[in-house]
Amino acid sequence: SRHLRPQPCLAFPRRNRAGGSSASIWARMPAAKEEEKQDVAEKETEVEAEAKEEEAKPKSSGPAKKSGKKGEEPDPLEEIVKLMEERNFGRAAAALTKLLKKNPDDPVVLHNLGCVYTEQEKWAEAEDTFTAAFESQKKAGRYNDATLFGLGTVLVEQGGMGKLMQAEALFRDCLDRAIAKEEHGIMETYRSFQALGECLGAMKRWGEAVEAYKQGLDMGLRMFAEDHPRNQASRAMVARAERLARLQKYMRIGLWTATAAVPVFCAMMWHYVGGPSPFELIHTLTGYNMSASSAVVATLDLPDDVRAPHGGEF
């Protein structure tokens, strides 16, 4: 689904606070929404005040001077992100590749190039690029969780048990890091649950996938409207995973029953056709071997003391 694709970024994220638990997320979610609304309202008020101040200033009769912002060169990454938002991935990839020639280890450029390759469904190139971005972030000592998420996404798309197991580990790591951010990582937690469910489903572990999808749906109902498209998609995924989990359970029970029934059926058919019992087979084979040994000894021309050293017969 589209909302599980890795997101572009313009810079490194600030270091996040550690600690916290999933319970604190639910407790602080309404407060976080209210704080966000207050911040937006304050920013709008500040912008309006600045605009009024500019209008109140007397206009100079001299020639207009270029402001510092207008004189500055535009950030190439901002233009590239705009290209990505317009879904012009070919030009975005070319521009990012050009930037990488100047600085091959730029983690932000590498991350965005991995996002472009993901949208172009070039999974192998995206995996290599996200891996290079992660290694560059590792050297700098500053991590972007979106890079781990993007790497896990392309691993799931490629499939194969080895890559899926790596993706599961990455998504669980993303989930732990998102929960540690408390109210600042609510959306990341939601996306990580959804991606983990998709990964577990690809590995046919439907029982675990149901639990991950349900966690994501529970968060979605708290974050979005009841009939939001994401919640509708989550309900569909939960229903599908539950149905496949039941089917998988019945198939396993049937397989185990058939495996146990095969030897029982063979034994019943053997008895039905009148075959000897195992004890009769052992007695017959043992008696046959003893008779054959006596016949062989009788044919040999041996002295009497050798034939029966203890005064008996063979």
Short mmCIF file of C-alpha atoms in Angstrom, two decimals, residues 171-295:
data_model
loop_
_atom_site.label_atom_id
_atom_site.label_comp_id
_atom_site.label_asym_id
_atom_site.label_seq_id
_atom_site.Cartn_x
_atom_site.Cartn_y
_atom_site.Cartn_z
CA PHE A 171 10.58 -3.52 11.38
CA ARG A 172 10.74 -4.72 14.99
CA ASP A 173 13.70 -2.40 15.54
CA CYS A 174 11.74 0.48 13.96
CA LEU A 175 8.81 -0.37 16.23
CA ASP A 176 10.94 -0.31 19.37
CA ARG A 177 12.52 3.01 18.38
CA ALA A 178 9.13 4.54 17.53
CA ILE A 179 7.59 3.47 20.85
CA ALA A 180 10.59 4.98 22.67
CA LYS A 181 9.72 8.36 21.11
CA GLU A 182 6.36 8.30 22.92
CA GLU A 183 3.95 10.90 21.43
CA HIS A 184 6.52 11.97 18.83
CA GLY A 185 6.57 8.50 17.28
CA ILE A 186 2.85 7.73 17.02
CA MET A 187 2.71 7.73 13.22
CA GLU A 188 5.94 5.74 12.97
CA THR A 189 4.53 3.18 15.41
CA TYR A 190 1.39 2.85 13.32
CA ARG A 191 3.35 2.39 10.09
CA SER A 192 5.71 -0.11 11.73
CA PHE A 193 2.81 -2.29 12.93
CA GLN A 194 1.29 -2.28 9.44
CA ALA A 195 4.61 -3.10 7.77
CA LEU A 196 5.40 -5.84 10.29
CA GLY A 197 2.01 -7.44 9.62
CA GLU A 198 2.69 -7.39 5.89
CA CYS A 199 6.12 -8.96 6.43
CA LEU A 200 4.75 -11.72 8.67
CA GLY A 201 2.02 -12.41 6.15
CA ALA A 202 4.61 -12.80 3.40
CA MET A 203 6.25 -15.47 5.59
CA LYS A 204 2.85 -17.22 6.00
CA ARG A 205 2.88 -16.56 9.76
CA TRP A 206 -0.73 -15.48 9.69
CA GLY A 207 -1.39 -15.81 13.42
CA GLU A 208 1.33 -13.28 14.24
CA ALA A 209 0.29 -11.10 11.30
CA VAL A 210 -3.22 -10.84 12.76
CA GLU A 211 -1.84 -9.46 16.02
CA ALA A 212 0.31 -6.86 14.22
CA TYR A 213 -2.56 -5.77 11.97
CA LYS A 214 -4.91 -5.47 14.96
CA GLN A 215 -2.44 -3.24 16.78
CA GLY A 216 -2.23 -1.02 13.72
CA LEU A 217 -6.01 -0.92 13.35
CA ASP A 218 -6.41 -0.01 17.03
CA MET A 219 -4.05 2.93 16.54
CA GLY A 220 -5.74 3.92 13.30
CA LEU A 221 -9.16 4.11 14.96
CA ARG A 222 -7.70 6.49 17.54
CA MET A 223 -5.90 8.62 14.95
CA PHE A 224 -8.33 8.75 12.02
CA ALA A 225 -12.06 8.73 11.44
CA GLU A 226 -13.99 5.47 11.65
CA ASP A 227 -14.53 5.29 7.89
CA HIS A 228 -11.08 6.58 6.93
CA PRO A 229 -9.60 4.70 3.93
CA ARG A 230 -6.66 3.53 6.03
CA ASN A 231 -8.97 2.02 8.64
CA GLN A 232 -11.02 0.36 5.94
CA ALA A 233 -7.86 -1.13 4.44
CA SER A 234 -6.70 -2.26 7.89
CA ARG A 235 -10.01 -4.00 8.55
CA ALA A 236 -9.72 -5.81 5.22
CA MET A 237 -6.17 -6.93 6.05
CA VAL A 238 -7.22 -8.15 9.51
CA ALA A 239 -10.13 -10.12 8.06
CA ARG A 240 -7.91 -11.66 5.37
CA ALA A 241 -5.17 -12.59 7.86
CA GLU A 242 -7.71 -14.15 10.25
CA ARG A 243 -9.25 -16.18 7.44
CA LEU A 244 -5.85 -17.44 6.26
CA ALA A 245 -4.79 -18.18 9.86
CA ARG A 246 -7.86 -20.41 10.35
CA LEU A 247 -7.25 -22.11 7.01
CA GLN A 248 -3.60 -22.68 7.92
CA LYS A 249 -4.63 -24.19 11.26
CA TYR A 250 -7.08 -26.60 9.60
CA MET A 251 -4.49 -27.60 7.00
CA ARG A 252 -1.94 -28.39 9.71
CA ILE A 253 -4.46 -30.46 11.66
CA GLY A 254 -5.35 -32.36 8.49
CA LEU A 255 -1.70 -32.95 7.64
CA TRP A 256 -0.88 -34.23 11.13
CA THR A 257 -3.95 -36.49 11.11
CA ALA A 258 -3.04 -37.94 7.72
CA THR A 259 0.54 -38.53 8.83
CA ALA A 260 -0.63 -40.45 11.91
CA ALA A 261 -3.29 -42.36 9.94
CA VAL A 262 -0.93 -43.79 7.30
CA PRO A 263 0.77 -46.45 9.48
CA VAL A 264 -2.55 -47.35 11.12
CA PHE A 265 -4.17 -47.85 7.70
CA CYS A 266 -1.25 -49.98 6.48
CA ALA A 267 -1.49 -52.22 9.56
CA MET A 268 -5.23 -52.69 9.09
CA MET A 269 -4.82 -53.63 5.42
CA TRP A 270 -2.04 -56.09 6.30
CA HIS A 271 -4.31 -57.77 8.81
CA TYR A 272 -7.19 -57.74 6.32
CA VAL A 273 -5.24 -59.65 3.63
CA GLY A 274 -4.18 -62.26 6.23
CA GLY A 275 -0.54 -61.31 6.60
CA PRO A 276 1.44 -62.68 9.55
CA SER A 277 1.80 -60.66 12.67
CA PRO A 278 5.18 -59.17 13.59
CA PHE A 279 5.73 -61.90 16.24
CA GLU A 280 5.00 -64.59 13.66
CA LEU A 281 7.43 -62.98 11.24
CA ILE A 282 10.17 -62.93 13.88
CA HIS A 283 9.53 -66.55 14.88
CA THR A 284 9.51 -67.70 11.25
CA LEU A 285 12.71 -65.90 10.38
CA THR A 286 14.46 -67.10 13.55
CA GLY A 287 13.40 -70.72 12.99
CA TYR A 288 14.47 -70.57 9.37
CA ASN A 289 17.91 -69.32 10.31
CA MET A 290 18.38 -72.06 12.96
CA SER A 291 17.30 -74.82 10.52
CA ALA A 292 19.62 -73.49 7.86
CA SER A 293 22.55 -73.46 10.32
CA SER A 294 21.89 -77.10 11.37
CA ALA A 295 21.79 -78.23 7.74
#
